[in-house]
PDB file of C-alpha atoms and ligand atoms in Angstrom:
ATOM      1  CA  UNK A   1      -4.787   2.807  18.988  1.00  0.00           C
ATOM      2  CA  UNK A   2      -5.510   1.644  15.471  1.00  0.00           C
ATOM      3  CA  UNK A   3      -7.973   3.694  13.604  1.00  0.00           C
ATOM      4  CA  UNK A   4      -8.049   1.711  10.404  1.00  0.00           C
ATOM      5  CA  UNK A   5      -8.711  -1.860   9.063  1.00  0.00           C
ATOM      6  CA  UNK A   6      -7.446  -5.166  10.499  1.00  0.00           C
ATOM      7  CA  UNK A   7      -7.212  -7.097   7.461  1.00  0.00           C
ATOM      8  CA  UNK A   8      -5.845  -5.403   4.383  1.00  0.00           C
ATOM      9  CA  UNK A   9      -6.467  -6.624   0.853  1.00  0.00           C
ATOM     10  CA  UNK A  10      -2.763  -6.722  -0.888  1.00  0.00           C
ATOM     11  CA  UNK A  11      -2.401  -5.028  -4.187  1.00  0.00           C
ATOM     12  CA  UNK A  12      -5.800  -4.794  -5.121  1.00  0.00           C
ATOM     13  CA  UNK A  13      -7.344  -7.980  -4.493  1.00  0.00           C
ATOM     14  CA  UNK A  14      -4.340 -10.157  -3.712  1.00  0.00           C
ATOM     15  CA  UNK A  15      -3.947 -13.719  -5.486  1.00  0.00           C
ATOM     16  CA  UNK A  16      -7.731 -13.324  -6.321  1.00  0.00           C
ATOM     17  CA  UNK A  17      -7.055 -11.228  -9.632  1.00  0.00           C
ATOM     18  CA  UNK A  18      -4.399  -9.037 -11.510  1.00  0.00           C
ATOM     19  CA  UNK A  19      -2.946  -6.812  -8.935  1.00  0.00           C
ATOM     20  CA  UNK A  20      -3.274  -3.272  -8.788  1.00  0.00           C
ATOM     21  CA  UNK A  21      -6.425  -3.175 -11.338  1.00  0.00           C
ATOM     22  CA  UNK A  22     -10.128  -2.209 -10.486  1.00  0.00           C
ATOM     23  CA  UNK A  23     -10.653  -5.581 -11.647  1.00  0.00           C
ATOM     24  CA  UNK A  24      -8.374  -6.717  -8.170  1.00  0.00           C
ATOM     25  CA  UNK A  25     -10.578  -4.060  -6.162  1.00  0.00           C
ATOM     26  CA  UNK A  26     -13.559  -5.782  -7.316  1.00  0.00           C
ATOM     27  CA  UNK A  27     -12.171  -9.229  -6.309  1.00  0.00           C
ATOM     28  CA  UNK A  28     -11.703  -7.690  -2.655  1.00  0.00           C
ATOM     29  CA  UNK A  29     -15.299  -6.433  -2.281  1.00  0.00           C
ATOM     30  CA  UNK A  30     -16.505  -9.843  -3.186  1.00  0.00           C
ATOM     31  CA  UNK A  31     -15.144 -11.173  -0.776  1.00  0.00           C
ATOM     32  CA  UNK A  32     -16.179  -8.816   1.234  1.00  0.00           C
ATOM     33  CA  UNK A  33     -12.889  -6.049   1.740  1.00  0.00           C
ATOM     34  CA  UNK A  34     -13.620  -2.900   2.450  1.00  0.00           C
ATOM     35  CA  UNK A  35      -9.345  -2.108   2.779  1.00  0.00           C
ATOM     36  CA  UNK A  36      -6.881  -2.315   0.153  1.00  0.00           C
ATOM     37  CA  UNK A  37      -3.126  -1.917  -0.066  1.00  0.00           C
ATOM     38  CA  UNK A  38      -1.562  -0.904  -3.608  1.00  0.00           C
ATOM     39  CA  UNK A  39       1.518   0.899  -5.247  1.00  0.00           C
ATOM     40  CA  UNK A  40       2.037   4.273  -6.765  1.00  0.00           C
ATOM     41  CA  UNK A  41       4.385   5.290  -9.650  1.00  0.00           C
ATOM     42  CA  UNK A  42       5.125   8.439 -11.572  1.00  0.00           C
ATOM     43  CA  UNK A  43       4.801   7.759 -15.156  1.00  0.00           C
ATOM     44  CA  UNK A  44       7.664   9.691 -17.633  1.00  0.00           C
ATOM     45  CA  UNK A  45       4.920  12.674 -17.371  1.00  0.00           C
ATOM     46  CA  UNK A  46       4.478  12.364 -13.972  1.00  0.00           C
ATOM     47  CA  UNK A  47       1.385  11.265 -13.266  1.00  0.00           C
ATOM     48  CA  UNK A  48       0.477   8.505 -10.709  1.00  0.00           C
ATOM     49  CA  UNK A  49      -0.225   4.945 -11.954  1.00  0.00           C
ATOM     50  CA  UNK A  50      -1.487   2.303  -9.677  1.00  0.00           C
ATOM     51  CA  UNK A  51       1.822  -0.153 -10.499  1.00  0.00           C
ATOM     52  CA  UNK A  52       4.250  -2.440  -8.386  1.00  0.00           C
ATOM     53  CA  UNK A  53       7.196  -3.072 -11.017  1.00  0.00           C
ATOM     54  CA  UNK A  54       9.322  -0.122 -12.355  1.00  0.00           C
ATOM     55  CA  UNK A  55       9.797  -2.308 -15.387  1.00  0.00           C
ATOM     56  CA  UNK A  56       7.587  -4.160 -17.753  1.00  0.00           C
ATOM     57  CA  UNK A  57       7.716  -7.844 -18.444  1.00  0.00           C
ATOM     58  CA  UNK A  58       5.798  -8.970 -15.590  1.00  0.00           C
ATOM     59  CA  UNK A  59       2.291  -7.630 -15.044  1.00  0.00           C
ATOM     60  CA  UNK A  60       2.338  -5.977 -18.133  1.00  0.00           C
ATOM     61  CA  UNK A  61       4.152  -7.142 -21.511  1.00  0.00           C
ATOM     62  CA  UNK A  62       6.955  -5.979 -23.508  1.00  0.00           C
ATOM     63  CA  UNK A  63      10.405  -4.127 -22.750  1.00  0.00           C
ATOM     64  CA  UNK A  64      10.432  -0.626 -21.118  1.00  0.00           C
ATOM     65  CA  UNK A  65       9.569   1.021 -17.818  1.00  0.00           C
ATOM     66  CA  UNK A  66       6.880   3.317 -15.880  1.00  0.00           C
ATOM     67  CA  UNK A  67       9.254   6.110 -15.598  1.00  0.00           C
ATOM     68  CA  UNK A  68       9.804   6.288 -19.388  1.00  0.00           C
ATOM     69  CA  UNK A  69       6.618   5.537 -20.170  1.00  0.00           C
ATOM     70  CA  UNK A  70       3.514   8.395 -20.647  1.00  0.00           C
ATOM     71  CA  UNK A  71       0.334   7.532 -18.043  1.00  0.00           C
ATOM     72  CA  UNK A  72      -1.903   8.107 -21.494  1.00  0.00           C
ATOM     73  CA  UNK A  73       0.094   4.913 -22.906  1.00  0.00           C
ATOM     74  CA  UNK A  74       0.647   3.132 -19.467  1.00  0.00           C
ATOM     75  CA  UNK A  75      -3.559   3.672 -18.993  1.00  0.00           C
ATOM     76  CA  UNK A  76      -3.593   1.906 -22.670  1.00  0.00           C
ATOM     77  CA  UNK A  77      -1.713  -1.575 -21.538  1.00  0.00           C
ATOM     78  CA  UNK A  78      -2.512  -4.776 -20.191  1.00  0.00           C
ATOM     79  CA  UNK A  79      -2.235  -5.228 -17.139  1.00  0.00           C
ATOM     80  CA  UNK A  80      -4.697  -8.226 -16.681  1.00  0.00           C
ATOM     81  CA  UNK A  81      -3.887 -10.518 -19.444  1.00  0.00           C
ATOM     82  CA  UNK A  82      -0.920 -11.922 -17.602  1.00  0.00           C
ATOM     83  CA  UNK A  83      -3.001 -13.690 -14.633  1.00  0.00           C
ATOM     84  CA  UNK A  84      -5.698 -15.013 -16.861  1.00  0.00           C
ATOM     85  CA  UNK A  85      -7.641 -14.883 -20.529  1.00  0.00           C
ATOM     86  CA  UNK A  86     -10.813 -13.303 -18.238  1.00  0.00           C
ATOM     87  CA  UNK A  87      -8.753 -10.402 -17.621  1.00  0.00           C
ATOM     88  CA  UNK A  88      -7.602  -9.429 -20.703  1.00  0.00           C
ATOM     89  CA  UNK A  89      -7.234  -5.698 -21.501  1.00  0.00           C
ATOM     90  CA  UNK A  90      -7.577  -4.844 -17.579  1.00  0.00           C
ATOM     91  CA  UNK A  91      -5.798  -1.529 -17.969  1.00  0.00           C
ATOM     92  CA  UNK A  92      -3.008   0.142 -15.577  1.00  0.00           C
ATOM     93  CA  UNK A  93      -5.173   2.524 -13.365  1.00  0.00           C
ATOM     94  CA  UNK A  94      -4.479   6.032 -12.816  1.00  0.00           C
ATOM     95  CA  UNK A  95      -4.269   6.415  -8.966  1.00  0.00           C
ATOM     96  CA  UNK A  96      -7.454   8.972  -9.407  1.00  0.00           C
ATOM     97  CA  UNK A  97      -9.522   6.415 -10.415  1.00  0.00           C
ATOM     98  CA  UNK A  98      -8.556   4.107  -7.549  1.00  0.00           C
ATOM     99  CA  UNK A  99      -9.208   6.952  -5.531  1.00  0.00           C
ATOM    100  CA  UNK A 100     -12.527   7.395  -7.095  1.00  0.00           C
ATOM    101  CA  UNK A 101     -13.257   3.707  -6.686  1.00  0.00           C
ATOM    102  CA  UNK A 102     -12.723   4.133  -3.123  1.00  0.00           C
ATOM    103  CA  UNK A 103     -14.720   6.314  -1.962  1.00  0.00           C
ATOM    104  CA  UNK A 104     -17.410   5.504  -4.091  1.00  0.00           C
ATOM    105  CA  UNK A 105     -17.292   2.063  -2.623  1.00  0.00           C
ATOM    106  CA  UNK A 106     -16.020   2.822   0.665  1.00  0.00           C
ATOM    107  CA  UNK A 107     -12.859   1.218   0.702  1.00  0.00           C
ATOM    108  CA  UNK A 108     -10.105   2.182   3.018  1.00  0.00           C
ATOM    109  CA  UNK A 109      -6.576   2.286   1.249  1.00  0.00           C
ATOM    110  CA  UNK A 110      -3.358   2.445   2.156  1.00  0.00           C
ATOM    111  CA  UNK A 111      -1.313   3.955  -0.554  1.00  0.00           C
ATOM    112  CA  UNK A 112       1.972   2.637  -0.673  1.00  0.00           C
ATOM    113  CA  UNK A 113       4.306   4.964  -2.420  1.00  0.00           C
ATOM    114  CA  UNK A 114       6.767   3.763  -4.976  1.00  0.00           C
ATOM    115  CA  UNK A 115       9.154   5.291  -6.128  1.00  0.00           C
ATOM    116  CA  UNK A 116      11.252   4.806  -9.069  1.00  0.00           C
ATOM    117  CA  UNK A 117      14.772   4.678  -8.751  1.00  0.00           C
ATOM    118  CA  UNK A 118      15.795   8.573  -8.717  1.00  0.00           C
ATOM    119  CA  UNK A 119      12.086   9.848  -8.610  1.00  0.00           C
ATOM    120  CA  UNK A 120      11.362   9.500  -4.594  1.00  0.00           C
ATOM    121  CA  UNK A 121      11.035  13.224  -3.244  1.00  0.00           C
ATOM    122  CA  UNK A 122       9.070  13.638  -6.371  1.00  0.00           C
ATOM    123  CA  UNK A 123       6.760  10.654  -6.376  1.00  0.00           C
ATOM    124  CA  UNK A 124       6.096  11.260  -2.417  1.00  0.00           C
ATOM    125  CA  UNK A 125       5.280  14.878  -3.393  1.00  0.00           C
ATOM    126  CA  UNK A 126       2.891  13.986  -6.220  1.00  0.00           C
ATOM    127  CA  UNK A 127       1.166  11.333  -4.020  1.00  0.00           C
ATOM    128  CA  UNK A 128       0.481  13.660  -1.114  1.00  0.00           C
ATOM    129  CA  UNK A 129      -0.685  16.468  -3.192  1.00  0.00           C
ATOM    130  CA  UNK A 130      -3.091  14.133  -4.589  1.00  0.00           C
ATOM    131  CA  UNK A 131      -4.183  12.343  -2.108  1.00  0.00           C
ATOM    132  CA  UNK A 132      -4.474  15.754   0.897  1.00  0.00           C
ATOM    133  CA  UNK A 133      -6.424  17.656  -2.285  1.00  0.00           C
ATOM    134  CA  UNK A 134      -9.046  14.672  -2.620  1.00  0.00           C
ATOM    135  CA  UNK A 135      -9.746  13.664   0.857  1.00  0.00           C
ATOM    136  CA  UNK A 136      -9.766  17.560   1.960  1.00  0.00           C
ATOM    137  CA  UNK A 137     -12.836  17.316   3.812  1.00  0.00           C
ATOM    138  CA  UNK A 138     -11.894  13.879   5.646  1.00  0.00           C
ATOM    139  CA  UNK A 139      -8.970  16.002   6.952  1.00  0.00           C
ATOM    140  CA  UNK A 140     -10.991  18.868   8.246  1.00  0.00           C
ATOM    141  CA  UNK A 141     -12.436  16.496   9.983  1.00  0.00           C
ATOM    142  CA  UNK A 142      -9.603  15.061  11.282  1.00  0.00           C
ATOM    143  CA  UNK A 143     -11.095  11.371  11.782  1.00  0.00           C
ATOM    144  CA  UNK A 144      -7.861   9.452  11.129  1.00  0.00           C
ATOM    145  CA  UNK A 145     -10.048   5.952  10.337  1.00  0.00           C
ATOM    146  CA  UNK A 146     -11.904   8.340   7.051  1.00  0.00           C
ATOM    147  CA  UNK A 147      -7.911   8.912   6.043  1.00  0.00           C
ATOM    148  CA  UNK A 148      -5.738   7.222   3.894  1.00  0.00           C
ATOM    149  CA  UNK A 149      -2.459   5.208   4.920  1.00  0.00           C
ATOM    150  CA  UNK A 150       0.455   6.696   3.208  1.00  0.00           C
ATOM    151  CA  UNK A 151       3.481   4.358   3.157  1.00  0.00           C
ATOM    152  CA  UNK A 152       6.532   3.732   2.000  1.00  0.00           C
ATOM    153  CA  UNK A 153      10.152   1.780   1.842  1.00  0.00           C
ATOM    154  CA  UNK A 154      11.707   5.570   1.047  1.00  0.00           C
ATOM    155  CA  UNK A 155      12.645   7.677   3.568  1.00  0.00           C
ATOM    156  CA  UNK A 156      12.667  10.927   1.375  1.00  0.00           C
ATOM    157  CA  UNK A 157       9.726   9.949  -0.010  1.00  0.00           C
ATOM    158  CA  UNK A 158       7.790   9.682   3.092  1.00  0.00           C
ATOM    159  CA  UNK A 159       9.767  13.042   4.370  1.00  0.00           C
ATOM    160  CA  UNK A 160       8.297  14.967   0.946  1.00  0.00           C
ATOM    161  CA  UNK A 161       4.990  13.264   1.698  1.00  0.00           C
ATOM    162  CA  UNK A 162       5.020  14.934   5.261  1.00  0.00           C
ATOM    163  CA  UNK A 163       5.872  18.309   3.949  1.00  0.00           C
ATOM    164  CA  UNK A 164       3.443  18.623   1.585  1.00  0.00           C
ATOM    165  CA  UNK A 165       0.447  16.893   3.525  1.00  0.00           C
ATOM    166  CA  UNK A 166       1.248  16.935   7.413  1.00  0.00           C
ATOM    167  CA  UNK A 167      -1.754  15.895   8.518  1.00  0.00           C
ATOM    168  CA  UNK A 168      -1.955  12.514   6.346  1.00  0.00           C
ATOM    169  CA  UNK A 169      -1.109   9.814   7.977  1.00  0.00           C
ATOM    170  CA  UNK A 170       2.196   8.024   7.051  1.00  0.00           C
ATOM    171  CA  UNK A 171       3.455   4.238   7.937  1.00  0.00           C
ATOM    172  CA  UNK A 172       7.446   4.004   7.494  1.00  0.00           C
ATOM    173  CA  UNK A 173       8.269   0.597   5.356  1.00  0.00           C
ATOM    174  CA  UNK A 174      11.004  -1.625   7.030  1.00  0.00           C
ATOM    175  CA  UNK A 175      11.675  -4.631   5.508  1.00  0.00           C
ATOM    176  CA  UNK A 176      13.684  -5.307   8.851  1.00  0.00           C
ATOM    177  CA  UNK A 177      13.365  -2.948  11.190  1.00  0.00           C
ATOM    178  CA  UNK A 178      16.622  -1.103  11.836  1.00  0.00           C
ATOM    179  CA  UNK A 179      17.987  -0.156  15.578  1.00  0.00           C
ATOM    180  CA  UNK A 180      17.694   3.447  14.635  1.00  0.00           C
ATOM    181  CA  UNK A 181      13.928   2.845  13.448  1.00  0.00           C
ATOM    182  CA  UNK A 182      11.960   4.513  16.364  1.00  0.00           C
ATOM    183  CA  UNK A 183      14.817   8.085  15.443  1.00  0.00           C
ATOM    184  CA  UNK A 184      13.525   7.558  11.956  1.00  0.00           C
ATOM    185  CA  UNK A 185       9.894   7.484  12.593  1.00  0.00           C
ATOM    186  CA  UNK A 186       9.923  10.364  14.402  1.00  0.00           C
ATOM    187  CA  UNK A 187      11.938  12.594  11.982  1.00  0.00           C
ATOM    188  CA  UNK A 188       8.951  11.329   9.403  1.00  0.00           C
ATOM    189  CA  UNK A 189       6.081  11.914  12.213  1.00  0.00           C
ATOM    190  CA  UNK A 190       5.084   8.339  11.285  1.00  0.00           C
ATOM    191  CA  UNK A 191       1.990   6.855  13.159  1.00  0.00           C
ATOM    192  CA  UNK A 192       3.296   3.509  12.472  1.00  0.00           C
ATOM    193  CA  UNK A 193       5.707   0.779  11.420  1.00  0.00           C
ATOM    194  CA  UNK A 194       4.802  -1.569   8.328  1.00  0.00           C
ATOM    195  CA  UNK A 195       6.991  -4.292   8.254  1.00  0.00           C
ATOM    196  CA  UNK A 196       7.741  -8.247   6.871  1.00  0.00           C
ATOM    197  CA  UNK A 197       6.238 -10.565   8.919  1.00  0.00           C
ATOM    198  CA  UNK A 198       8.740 -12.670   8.120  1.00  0.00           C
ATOM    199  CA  UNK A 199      11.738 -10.660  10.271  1.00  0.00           C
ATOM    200  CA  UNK A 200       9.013  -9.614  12.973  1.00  0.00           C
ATOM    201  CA  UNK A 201       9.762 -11.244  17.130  1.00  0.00           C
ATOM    202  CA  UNK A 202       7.703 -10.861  19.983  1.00  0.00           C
ATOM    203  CA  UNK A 203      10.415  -8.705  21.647  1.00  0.00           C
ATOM    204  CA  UNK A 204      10.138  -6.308  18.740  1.00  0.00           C
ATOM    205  CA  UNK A 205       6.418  -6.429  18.247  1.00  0.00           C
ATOM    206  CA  UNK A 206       6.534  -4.913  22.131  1.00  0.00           C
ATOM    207  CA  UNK A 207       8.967  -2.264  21.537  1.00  0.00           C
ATOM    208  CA  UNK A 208       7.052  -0.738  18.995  1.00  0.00           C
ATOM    209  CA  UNK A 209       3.811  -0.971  20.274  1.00  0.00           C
ATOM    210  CA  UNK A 210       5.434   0.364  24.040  1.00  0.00           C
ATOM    211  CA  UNK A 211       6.459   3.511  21.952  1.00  0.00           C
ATOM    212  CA  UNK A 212       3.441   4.295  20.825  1.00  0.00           C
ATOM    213  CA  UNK A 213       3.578   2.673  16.826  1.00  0.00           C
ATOM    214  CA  UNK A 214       0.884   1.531  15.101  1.00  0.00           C
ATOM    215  CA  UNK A 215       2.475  -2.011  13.533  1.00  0.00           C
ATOM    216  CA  UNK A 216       1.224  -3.206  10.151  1.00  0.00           C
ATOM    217  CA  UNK A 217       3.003  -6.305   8.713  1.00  0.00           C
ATOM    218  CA  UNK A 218       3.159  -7.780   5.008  1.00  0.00           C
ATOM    219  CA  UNK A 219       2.408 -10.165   3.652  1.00  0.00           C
ATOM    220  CA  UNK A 220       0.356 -12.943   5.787  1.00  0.00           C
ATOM    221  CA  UNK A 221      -0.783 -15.495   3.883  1.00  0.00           C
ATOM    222  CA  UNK A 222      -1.406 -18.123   6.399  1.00  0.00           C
ATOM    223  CA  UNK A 223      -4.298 -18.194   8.821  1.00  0.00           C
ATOM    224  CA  UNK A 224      -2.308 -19.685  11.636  1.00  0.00           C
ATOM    225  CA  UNK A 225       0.525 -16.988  11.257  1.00  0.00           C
ATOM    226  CA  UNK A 226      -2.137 -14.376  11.051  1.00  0.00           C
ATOM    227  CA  UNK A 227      -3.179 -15.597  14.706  1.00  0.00           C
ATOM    228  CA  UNK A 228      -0.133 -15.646  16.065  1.00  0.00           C
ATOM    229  CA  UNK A 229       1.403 -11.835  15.389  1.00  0.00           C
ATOM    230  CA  UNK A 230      -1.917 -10.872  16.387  1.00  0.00           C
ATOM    231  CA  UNK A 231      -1.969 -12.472  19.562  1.00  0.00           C
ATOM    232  CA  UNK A 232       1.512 -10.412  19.858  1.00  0.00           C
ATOM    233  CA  UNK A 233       0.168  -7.438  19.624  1.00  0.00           C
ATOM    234  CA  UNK A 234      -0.169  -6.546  15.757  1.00  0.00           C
ATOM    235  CA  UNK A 235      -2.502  -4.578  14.800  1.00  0.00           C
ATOM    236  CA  UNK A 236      -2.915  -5.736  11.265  1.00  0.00           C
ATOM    237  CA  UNK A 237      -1.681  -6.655   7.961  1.00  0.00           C
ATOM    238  CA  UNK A 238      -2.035  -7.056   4.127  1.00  0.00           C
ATOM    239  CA  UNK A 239      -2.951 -10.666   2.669  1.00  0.00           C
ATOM    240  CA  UNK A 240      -2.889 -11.650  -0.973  1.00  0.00           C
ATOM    241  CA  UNK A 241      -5.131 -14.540   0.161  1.00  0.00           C
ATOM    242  CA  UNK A 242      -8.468 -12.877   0.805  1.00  0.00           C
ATOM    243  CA  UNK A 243      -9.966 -16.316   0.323  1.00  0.00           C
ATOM    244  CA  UNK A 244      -8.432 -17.941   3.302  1.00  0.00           C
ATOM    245  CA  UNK A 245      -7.981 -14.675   5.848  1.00  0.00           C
ATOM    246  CA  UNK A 246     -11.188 -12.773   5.428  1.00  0.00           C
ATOM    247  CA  UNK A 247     -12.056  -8.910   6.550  1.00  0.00           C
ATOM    248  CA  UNK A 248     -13.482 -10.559  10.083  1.00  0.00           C
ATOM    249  CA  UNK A 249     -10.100 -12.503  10.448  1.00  0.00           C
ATOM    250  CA  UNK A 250      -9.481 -12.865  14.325  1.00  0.00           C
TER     251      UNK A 250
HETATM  252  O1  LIG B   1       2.861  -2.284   1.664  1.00  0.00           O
HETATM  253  C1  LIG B   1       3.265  -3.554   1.985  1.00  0.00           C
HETATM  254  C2  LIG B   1       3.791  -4.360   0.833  1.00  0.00           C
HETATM  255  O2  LIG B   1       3.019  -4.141  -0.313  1.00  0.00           O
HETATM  256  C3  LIG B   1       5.228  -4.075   0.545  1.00  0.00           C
HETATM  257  O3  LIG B   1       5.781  -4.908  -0.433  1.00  0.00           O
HETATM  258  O4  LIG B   1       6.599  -5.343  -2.679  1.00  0.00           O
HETATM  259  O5  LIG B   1       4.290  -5.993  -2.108  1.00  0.00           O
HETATM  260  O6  LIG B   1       4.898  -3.606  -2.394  1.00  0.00           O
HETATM  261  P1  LIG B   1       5.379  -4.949  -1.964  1.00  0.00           P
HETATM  262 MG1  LIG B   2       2.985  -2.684  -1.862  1.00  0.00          MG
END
């Protein structure tokens, strides 16, 4: 069973706006998302900061990285000037305030957790922390669909995640999924494999789903592709084109 969304908005608000802003969770809600998918990194003072890139030069200017980098300075860059003049001065979020964002709108999220090189144990620890101390009453409850996704390409992150905050839910991140994968997700107690669409089969779609997986795939941006790994047996995925593949995608 698949407690949460079908149709995930990816990194914010996809191709729609800057991604990872509030400006990008905006984007989704007009268009009617109620489910996001964005990245977590430690800044130099570790503090979580709603970024995809380790290192500048893409979605924010200039030379240097996240993990040298203070969140008070990262929170003070542009992160929206890059996509388009409209956006200019759309700062790097702190992951609190996407946090706040979503539950003030109601927006499901699945957090992916992204670790710079070096900083995984740590990031997954800082991310769990976070993210068990703010949805503490969702977790009393223990309604899985009122929970957070955590996820992540890093093993030890996911394993510090799971220490810290059991009773999150985690996804494990497979870019291709591995033989071994179903001896990894158990050692994480992951509820369910996230992988590239791209590398996904039939046969492999079945495994999972026979062993009890939830399976999440990235990054569908065509309709007709959508269709088809749902017909497999899918359960849902991220799309950067929240124009073409809406919430009620079937
Ligand atoms: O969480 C799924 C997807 O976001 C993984 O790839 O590089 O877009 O973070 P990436
Ligand atoms: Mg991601």
């Amino acid at each position: 069973m698949w407690p949460y969304p079908k149709i995930v908005a990816h990194r914010g608000g996809g191709t729609l706006a800057p991604e990872n802003t509030v400006a990008g969770l905006r984007a989704g809600l007009a268009y009617g998302f109620h489910a996001v998918e964005f990245d977590v990194m430690l800044s130099r003072d570790g503090i979580g900061m709603v970024m995809h890139d380790a290192d500048f030069g893409r979605t924010v200017a200039g030379r240097g990285s996240v993990p040298e980098t203070d969140a008070v300075d990262l929170a003070a860059m542009d992160a929206g000037a890059w996509f388009g003049q409209q956006f200019n001065d759309e700062p790097v979020p702190y992951y609190t305030q996407f946090i706040d964002y979503c539950k003030a709108q109601r927006i499901w999220m699945n957090v992916e957790i992204k670790p710079a090189d070096g900083f995984e144990a740590e990031t997954g620890r800082w991310v769990a922390r976070v993210t068990r101390d703010s949805y503490a009453a969702e977790i009393a409850a223990g309604d899985p669909a009122a929970m957070p996704l955590l996820s992540s390409f890093s093993f030890d992150a996911l394993a510090a995640a799971r220490d810290v905050a059991p009773d999150l839910p985690r996804g494990y991140l497979l870019d291709r999924v591995p033989g071994d994968w179903q001896a990894q997700a158990r050692e994480l107690g992951a509820v369910a494999i996230h992988t590239n669409h791209q590398h996904l089969t039939l046969e492999l779609t079945r495994a999972i789903k026979a062993a009890g997986y939830g399976l999440f795939c990235y990054t569908v941006n065509e309709p007709e592709r959508g269709r088809e790994i749902l017909s497999w047996g899918v359960d849902g995925f991220c799309t950067d084109r929240i124009d073409l593949i809406g919430p009620g995608f079937a």
